[in-house]
Tab-separated table of C-alpha atoms in Angstrom:
chain	number	residue	atom	x	y	z
P	786	MET	CA	8.952	-5.784	82.161
P	787	GLN	CA	10.442	-5.713	78.702
P	788	TYR	CA	10.645	-9.068	76.926
P	789	ILE	CA	13.803	-8.477	74.936
P	790	ASN	CA	16.927	-6.428	75.563
P	791	ILE	CA	16.089	-2.911	74.343
P	792	PRO	CA	17.478	0.504	75.401
P	793	ASN	CA	15.456	1.322	78.517
P	794	LYS	CA	15.695	5.121	78.359
P	795	PHE	CA	13.621	5.288	75.186
P	796	PRO	CA	9.875	4.678	75.387
P	797	GLY	CA	7.533	2.802	73.012
P	798	ILE	CA	8.582	2.280	69.422
P	799	ARG	CA	11.700	4.428	69.878
P	800	SER	CA	13.291	1.660	71.961
P	801	LEU	CA	12.505	-0.872	69.223
P	802	PHE	CA	13.983	1.451	66.582
P	803	MET	CA	17.248	1.509	68.569
P	804	CYS	CA	17.273	-2.271	68.803
P	805	ARG	CA	16.825	-2.970	65.057
P	806	PRO	CA	17.929	-0.038	62.854
P	807	GLU	CA	17.398	-2.021	59.631
P	808	SER	CA	13.628	-2.233	60.042
P	809	ALA	CA	13.481	1.098	61.943
P	810	SER	CA	14.366	3.109	58.866
P	811	GLN	CA	11.626	1.396	56.792
P	812	LEU	CA	9.035	1.864	59.543
P	813	ASP	CA	10.023	5.509	60.021
P	814	THR	CA	9.822	6.210	56.275
P	815	LEU	CA	6.363	4.634	56.175
P	816	ILE	CA	5.156	6.893	59.036
P	817	LYS	CA	6.569	9.979	57.302
P	818	THR	CA	4.983	8.993	53.991
P	819	LEU	CA	1.578	8.362	55.542
P	820	LEU	CA	1.463	11.303	57.965
P	821	HIS	CA	3.967	14.018	57.090
P	822	ASN	CA	4.661	14.056	53.346
P	823	PRO	CA	2.430	16.319	51.221
P	824	HIS	CA	-0.973	14.786	50.508
P	825	PRO	CA	-3.337	15.858	47.692
P	826	THR	CA	-6.097	16.795	50.168
P	827	LEU	CA	-5.511	15.669	53.779
P	828	THR	CA	-3.500	17.854	56.199
P	829	CYS	CA	-0.833	16.440	58.515
P	830	GLY	CA	-3.074	17.244	61.493
P	831	GLU	CA	-6.009	15.293	60.032
P	832	ARG	CA	-3.777	12.302	59.379
P	833	GLU	CA	-2.216	12.487	62.877
P	834	LEU	CA	-5.716	12.502	64.318
P	835	ILE	CA	-6.536	9.253	62.485
P	836	ALA	CA	-3.318	7.731	63.886
P	837	ALA	CA	-4.114	8.911	67.442
P	838	TYR	CA	-7.712	7.651	67.256
P	839	VAL	CA	-6.777	4.158	66.022
P	840	SER	CA	-4.063	3.952	68.695
P	841	ARG	CA	-6.634	4.916	71.314
P	842	LEU	CA	-9.004	2.170	70.109
P	843	ASN	CA	-6.103	-0.281	70.366
P	844	THR	CA	-5.327	1.134	73.853
P	845	CYS	CA	-1.714	1.818	72.906
P	846	LYS	CA	-0.824	4.502	75.464
P	847	TYR	CA	2.501	5.446	73.899
P	848	CYS	CA	1.102	5.795	70.353
P	849	TYR	CA	-2.077	7.720	71.198
P	850	ASN	CA	-0.217	10.128	73.467
P	851	ILE	CA	2.541	10.775	70.923
P	852	HIS	CA	0.162	11.223	67.968
P	853	GLY	CA	-2.376	13.047	70.127
P	854	SER	CA	0.466	15.455	71.062
P	855	MET	CA	1.539	15.781	67.448
P	856	ALA	CA	-1.925	16.607	66.068
P	857	PRO	CA	-2.515	19.966	67.874
P	858	HIS	CA	0.910	21.247	66.790
P	859	GLN	CA	-0.256	20.730	63.237
P	860	LEU	CA	-3.994	21.350	63.531
P	861	THR	CA	-3.456	24.627	65.456
P	862	GLU	CA	-6.384	23.591	67.606
P	863	ASN	CA	-6.442	23.126	71.327
P	864	ALA	CA	-5.843	19.908	73.180
P	865	GLY	CA	-9.538	19.852	74.140
P	866	ILE	CA	-10.468	18.852	70.587
P	867	ILE	CA	-8.060	15.923	70.718
P	868	LYS	CA	-9.585	14.788	73.995
P	869	GLN	CA	-13.087	15.019	72.503
P	870	VAL	CA	-11.998	13.029	69.435
P	871	LEU	CA	-10.346	10.316	71.494
P	872	THR	CA	-13.469	10.033	73.652
P	873	ASN	CA	-16.084	10.067	70.881
P	874	PRO	CA	-15.338	11.515	67.446
P	875	GLN	CA	-19.011	11.591	66.448
P	876	THR	CA	-19.793	14.219	69.140
P	877	ALA	CA	-16.474	16.136	68.839
P	878	SER	CA	-16.303	19.669	67.398
P	879	ILE	CA	-14.771	18.590	64.097
P	880	SER	CA	-15.932	18.666	60.468
P	881	ASN	CA	-18.257	16.002	59.059
P	882	LYS	CA	-15.463	15.010	56.715
P	883	MET	CA	-13.115	14.374	59.668
P	884	LYS	CA	-15.863	12.354	61.376
P	885	ALA	CA	-16.215	10.229	58.229
P	886	LEU	CA	-12.437	9.647	58.052
P	887	LEU	CA	-12.417	8.522	61.696
P	888	LYS	CA	-15.367	6.226	61.022
P	889	ILE	CA	-13.348	4.473	58.305
P	890	ALA	CA	-10.428	4.176	60.723
P	891	GLY	CA	-12.686	2.725	63.429
P	892	GLY	CA	-14.143	0.215	60.956
P	893	VAL	CA	-10.696	-0.938	59.868
P	894	GLN	CA	-9.521	-1.270	63.486
P	895	SER	CA	-12.523	-3.387	64.465
P	896	GLY	CA	-12.039	-6.123	61.891
P	897	TYR	CA	-11.035	-7.378	58.496
P	898	ALA	CA	-12.901	-6.765	55.237
P	899	SER	CA	-15.143	-4.327	57.064
P	900	LEU	CA	-15.474	-1.787	54.240
P	901	SER	CA	-18.377	-2.985	52.078
P	902	ASN	CA	-19.499	-1.408	48.803
P	903	ASP	CA	-22.336	0.222	50.770
P	904	ASP	CA	-19.791	1.732	53.177
P	905	ILE	CA	-17.778	3.130	50.277
P	906	ALA	CA	-20.945	4.618	48.729
P	907	PHE	CA	-21.756	6.216	52.098
P	908	TYR	CA	-18.283	7.765	52.403
P	909	ARG	CA	-18.371	9.070	48.840
P	910	ASN	CA	-21.694	10.644	49.672
P	911	GLU	CA	-20.034	12.335	52.680
P	912	GLY	CA	-17.689	14.008	50.206
P	913	LEU	CA	-14.616	11.776	50.549
P	914	SER	CA	-12.557	10.994	47.439
P	915	ASP	CA	-11.317	7.459	46.685
P	916	ILE	CA	-7.785	8.497	47.643
P	917	GLU	CA	-9.015	9.812	51.017
P	918	ILE	CA	-10.970	6.600	51.706
P	919	ARG	CA	-8.014	4.457	50.772
P	920	ASP	CA	-5.428	6.494	52.672
P	921	ALA	CA	-7.566	6.700	55.833
P	922	ALA	CA	-7.825	2.887	55.652
P	923	LEU	CA	-4.066	2.496	55.088
P	924	ILE	CA	-3.168	4.823	57.999
P	925	ALA	CA	-5.516	2.773	60.207
P	926	ASP	CA	-3.984	-0.513	58.938
P	927	ALA	CA	-0.475	0.773	59.581
P	928	PHE	CA	-1.279	2.007	63.076
P	929	CYS	CA	-2.787	-1.355	63.991
P	930	MET	CA	0.681	-2.689	63.049
P	931	TYR	CA	2.610	-0.089	65.068
P	932	ASN	CA	0.299	-0.482	68.091
P	933	CYS	CA	0.590	-4.258	67.974
P	934	TYR	CA	4.404	-4.112	67.645
P	935	VAL	CA	4.738	-1.743	70.629
P	936	ALA	CA	2.389	-3.885	72.763
P	937	ALA	CA	3.710	-7.329	71.824
P	938	LEU	CA	7.289	-6.517	72.823
P	939	SER	CA	6.094	-4.985	76.090
P	940	THR	CA	7.876	-1.645	75.671
P	941	TRP	CA	8.012	1.077	78.318
P	942	GLN	CA	5.049	3.482	77.970
P	943	PRO	CA	5.287	6.394	80.425
P	944	ASP	CA	2.164	7.778	82.145
P	945	ASP	CA	3.312	11.423	82.207
P	946	VAL	CA	1.333	13.148	79.419
P	947	GLU	CA	3.564	16.258	79.413
P	948	LEU	CA	6.534	14.098	78.559
P	949	TYR	CA	4.921	13.128	75.243
P	950	ASP	CA	4.222	16.736	74.362
P	951	LYS	CA	7.856	17.641	75.046
P	952	MET	CA	9.161	14.723	72.977
P	953	GLU	CA	6.884	15.567	70.054
P	954	GLU	CA	7.643	19.271	70.075
P	955	ARG	CA	11.336	18.529	69.778
P	956	TYR	CA	10.725	15.878	67.105
P	957	ILE	CA	8.713	18.298	64.988
P	958	ARG	CA	11.255	21.095	65.509
P	959	GLU	CA	14.466	19.149	65.028
P	960	GLY	CA	13.438	15.794	63.593
P	961	ILE	CA	15.323	13.824	66.244
P	962	PHE	CA	14.261	11.501	69.007
P	963	GLU	CA	15.015	12.684	72.502
P	964	LEU	CA	15.622	10.658	75.640
P	965	ALA	CA	12.467	10.654	77.739
P	966	PHE	CA	14.378	11.751	80.856
S	463	MET	CA	-14.190	-6.136	42.071
S	464	ALA	CA	-12.245	-3.734	44.238
S	465	HIS	CA	-14.284	-1.269	46.323
S	466	ILE	CA	-12.278	1.699	45.149
S	467	LYS	CA	-11.569	2.253	41.496
S	468	LEU	CA	-8.096	0.990	40.650
S	469	LEU	CA	-6.044	2.012	37.630
S	470	ASN	CA	-5.792	-1.598	36.500
S	471	GLU	CA	-8.540	-3.918	37.790
S	472	GLU	CA	-6.680	-6.989	36.460
S	473	LEU	CA	-3.840	-6.753	38.991
S	474	PRO	CA	-4.474	-9.105	41.940
S	475	GLY	CA	-4.354	-8.512	45.714
S	476	ILE	CA	-1.978	-5.872	46.986
S	477	VAL	CA	-0.432	-5.423	43.515
S	478	GLY	CA	-3.446	-3.418	42.311
S	479	LEU	CA	-3.369	-1.219	45.426
S	480	LEU	CA	0.369	-0.605	45.103
S	481	ASN	CA	-0.097	0.374	41.464
S	482	TYR	CA	-2.845	2.805	42.514
S	483	ARG	CA	-0.662	4.886	44.859
S	484	PRO	CA	3.085	4.628	44.080
S	485	GLU	CA	3.897	7.136	46.879
S	486	THR	CA	2.859	4.633	49.541
S	487	ALA	CA	3.836	1.554	47.506
S	488	LYS	CA	7.557	2.168	47.899
S	489	PRO	CA	7.760	2.186	51.723
S	490	LEU	CA	5.368	-0.803	51.913
S	491	LEU	CA	7.527	-2.803	49.486
S	492	ASP	CA	10.806	-1.703	51.113
S	493	LEU	CA	9.477	-2.878	54.475
S	494	ALA	CA	8.556	-6.296	53.022
S	495	GLU	CA	12.001	-6.547	51.384
S	496	THR	CA	13.787	-5.803	54.690
S	497	LEU	CA	11.581	-8.106	56.769
S	498	LEU	CA	11.647	-11.072	54.393
S	499	ARG	CA	14.914	-10.780	52.451
S	500	GLY	CA	17.120	-8.462	54.571
S	501	ASP	CA	19.994	-9.617	56.825
S	502	SER	CA	18.769	-12.030	59.463
S	503	THR	CA	19.761	-15.234	61.204
S	504	LEU	CA	16.313	-16.554	60.235
S	505	SER	CA	16.326	-17.819	56.652
S	506	SER	CA	14.072	-16.143	54.094
S	507	GLY	CA	12.177	-19.443	53.821
S	508	GLU	CA	11.471	-19.392	57.577
S	509	ARG	CA	10.389	-15.739	57.459
S	510	GLU	CA	8.072	-16.377	54.489
S	511	ILE	CA	6.489	-19.277	56.439
S	512	ILE	CA	5.770	-16.831	59.308
S	513	ALA	CA	4.284	-14.272	56.861
S	514	ALA	CA	2.177	-16.927	55.096
S	515	SER	CA	0.937	-18.447	58.378
S	516	VAL	CA	-0.173	-15.068	59.767
S	517	SER	CA	-1.930	-14.305	56.467
S	518	TYR	CA	-3.716	-17.677	56.599
S	519	TRP	CA	-4.872	-17.054	60.200
S	520	ASN	CA	-6.197	-13.679	59.033
S	521	GLY	CA	-8.076	-15.392	56.183
S	522	CYS	CA	-6.178	-13.429	53.506
S	523	HIS	CA	-6.077	-15.851	50.562
S	524	PHE	CA	-3.852	-13.733	48.308
S	525	CYS	CA	-1.169	-13.038	50.945
S	526	HIS	CA	-1.197	-16.582	52.346
S	527	THR	CA	-0.895	-18.307	48.983
S	528	SER	CA	1.668	-15.925	47.457
S	529	HIS	CA	3.963	-15.899	50.528
S	530	ALA	CA	3.622	-19.678	50.974
S	531	ALA	CA	4.650	-20.008	47.297
S	532	ALA	CA	7.649	-17.735	48.045
S	533	ALA	CA	8.565	-19.953	51.030
S	534	ALA	CA	8.315	-23.022	48.759
S	535	ALA	CA	10.615	-21.317	46.234
S	536	HIS	CA	13.238	-20.574	48.912
S	537	LEU	CA	13.026	-24.059	50.446
S	538	LYS	CA	12.608	-25.904	47.105
S	539	SER	CA	9.856	-27.881	48.802
S	540	GLY	CA	7.203	-27.862	46.067
S	541	ILE	CA	3.889	-26.038	46.376
S	542	GLY	CA	2.444	-28.687	48.717
S	543	LEU	CA	3.844	-26.319	51.372
S	544	ILE	CA	0.907	-23.956	50.687
S	545	ASP	CA	-1.612	-26.445	52.116
S	546	ASP	CA	0.820	-27.737	54.745
S	547	ILE	CA	0.991	-24.222	56.246
S	548	LYS	CA	-2.824	-24.232	56.539
S	549	ALA	CA	-2.633	-27.500	58.511
S	550	GLY	CA	0.120	-26.246	60.875
S	551	LEU	CA	3.092	-27.791	59.029
S	552	PRO	CA	2.532	-31.507	59.872
S	553	THR	CA	4.723	-32.791	57.017
S	554	THR	CA	7.324	-30.037	56.484
S	555	PRO	CA	10.528	-30.485	58.505
S	556	VAL	CA	10.530	-27.419	60.771
S	557	SER	CA	12.818	-26.698	63.743
S	558	ASP	CA	11.410	-26.450	67.274
S	559	LYS	CA	12.731	-22.883	67.315
S	560	LEU	CA	10.580	-21.949	64.300
S	561	ARG	CA	7.549	-23.646	65.870
S	562	ALA	CA	8.054	-21.539	69.031
S	563	LEU	CA	8.394	-18.385	66.924
S	564	LEU	CA	5.239	-19.316	64.968
S	565	HIS	CA	3.421	-19.602	68.287
S	566	ILE	CA	4.530	-16.025	69.151
S	567	ALA	CA	3.397	-14.878	65.675
S	568	HIS	CA	-0.008	-16.481	66.284
S	569	GLN	CA	-0.334	-14.660	69.629
S	570	VAL	CA	0.540	-11.365	67.895
S	571	GLN	CA	-2.016	-12.077	65.142
S	572	ARG	CA	-4.776	-12.532	67.749
S	573	ASN	CA	-3.707	-9.420	69.693
S	574	GLY	CA	-0.268	-7.926	70.424
S	575	LYS	CA	-1.108	-7.934	74.115
S	576	ASN	CA	-1.508	-11.724	74.131
S	577	VAL	CA	2.249	-12.413	74.069
S	578	THR	CA	3.370	-13.737	77.476
S	579	ASP	CA	6.648	-14.149	79.388
S	580	GLU	CA	6.202	-17.871	78.913
S	581	ASP	CA	5.935	-17.572	75.096
S	582	ILE	CA	9.201	-15.611	75.041
S	583	ALA	CA	10.915	-18.027	77.471
S	584	THR	CA	9.906	-21.036	75.345
S	585	ALA	CA	11.320	-19.443	72.183
S	586	ARG	CA	14.559	-18.585	74.015
S	587	SER	CA	14.895	-22.130	75.338
S	588	GLU	CA	14.651	-23.385	71.735
S	589	GLY	CA	17.572	-21.091	70.845
S	590	ALA	CA	15.785	-17.988	69.501
S	591	THR	CA	17.733	-14.735	69.939
S	592	ASP	CA	16.211	-11.391	70.956
S	593	ILE	CA	16.498	-10.130	67.387
S	594	GLU	CA	14.772	-13.257	66.033
S	595	ILE	CA	11.920	-12.747	68.519
S	596	HIS	CA	11.762	-9.054	67.549
S	597	ASP	CA	11.692	-9.854	63.833
S	598	THR	CA	8.987	-12.503	64.280
S	599	VAL	CA	6.766	-10.013	66.125
S	600	LEU	CA	7.336	-7.340	63.491
S	601	ILE	CA	6.675	-9.706	60.558
S	602	ALA	CA	3.433	-10.826	62.246
S	603	ALA	CA	2.318	-7.228	62.973
S	604	ALA	CA	3.250	-6.069	59.461
S	605	PHE	CA	1.343	-8.909	57.798
S	606	CYS	CA	-1.742	-8.039	59.821
S	607	MET	CA	-1.381	-4.604	58.168
S	608	TYR	CA	-0.887	-5.963	54.632
S	609	ASN	CA	-3.738	-8.465	55.095
S	610	ARG	CA	-6.152	-5.788	56.307
S	611	TYR	CA	-5.172	-3.528	53.435
S	612	VAL	CA	-5.743	-6.240	50.824
S	613	ASP	CA	-9.021	-7.574	52.251
S	614	GLY	CA	-10.392	-4.307	53.650
S	615	LEU	CA	-10.482	-2.761	50.187
S	616	GLY	CA	-11.935	-5.886	48.552
S	617	THR	CA	-9.268	-6.774	46.002
S	618	TRP	CA	-9.374	-9.652	43.541
S	619	ALA	CA	-7.161	-12.770	43.907
S	620	PRO	CA	-6.553	-15.899	41.790
S	621	GLY	CA	-7.956	-19.106	43.361
S	622	PRO	CA	-5.769	-22.174	42.752
S	623	ASN	CA	-2.340	-22.702	44.358
S	624	GLU	CA	-0.756	-23.357	40.967
S	625	ALA	CA	-1.547	-19.784	39.881
S	626	TYR	CA	0.962	-18.522	42.468
S	627	THR	CA	4.043	-20.609	41.582
S	628	GLU	CA	5.677	-18.076	39.291
S	629	MET	CA	4.793	-15.162	41.597
S	630	GLY	CA	6.406	-17.012	44.534
S	631	GLU	CA	9.605	-17.618	42.515
S	632	ARG	CA	9.853	-13.899	41.707
S	633	MET	CA	9.151	-12.820	45.301
S	634	ALA	CA	11.818	-15.231	46.565
S	635	HIS	CA	14.564	-14.690	44.008
S	636	VAL	CA	13.995	-11.216	42.532
S	637	GLY	CA	12.526	-9.503	45.564
S	638	TYR	CA	9.888	-6.945	46.440
S	639	GLY	CA	9.422	-3.809	44.406
S	640	LYS	CA	11.813	-5.025	41.741
S	641	PHE	CA	9.416	-6.493	39.229
């Protein structure tokens, strides 16, 4: 059951965006900046994968399905890769650089102040730039916020996986949120 | 010293990180401005107390002290409020509604899934509206993000409370991203 009065035909964060447009526009701009705007080195697909992985670790069904649906549209890879990543990124068929980015994200999700100088040296050695280390950490920080927000207000999170794919395809194509049914 | 090389190592806490990447600084500052100084039936002083409390529970010295100093500037309470927040506000006059909302914020800080029907019902019975409950949850979740960002990348922060007085005045009366 939802805790506060929010539009019940919109799932997850979309229902919260309808309920408070003032903060919705700031939260939406932050997502676009972190995931969709041009980045010096990281693709949209790589950044979506970080978002999906953190959401999976936080067991936020809405967020990991939406961002897991978004990633293949942008990575031009099959859904099998996403499944592998969400199960265990270290054994997934992805680049070592992507594995390192997901390791940062996992470290951030698991606790505060978890990136030590030794960690940073390790990631630099894996070929990551300072901007990549910092942005992977910020995407993970931000998705801990989004996941927490969606969970704490007990929003509706549908089980039907195809629904997420449909919603995301339309969002990418037309940039608008669609009713889930 | 910060783990990643910043453009200006003298800037404390989140300020150094914001300076490092202006592209992401703007949406982070705009969000703080909306949450803490935008239209709301909760006063900015009350919202800064929520932000400072969450930051204290997360052990983020820079965010706790600077936002507590901003709350003190709004409420004209003096910077004793910084330590009073650490102790759970025993001496600051605070409404029962704000105490119920702070309890929800504390649940969110531990884990978003911890919030219960009972927590929401208690806040409602103290007069909190749906939007006030929503905003409390979002402030708490957002400060977990800011706190992680500041501490996860090992930034520098001034120690004593007095070092934050002027910063708190600017945050309260000038705003975020405007100085």
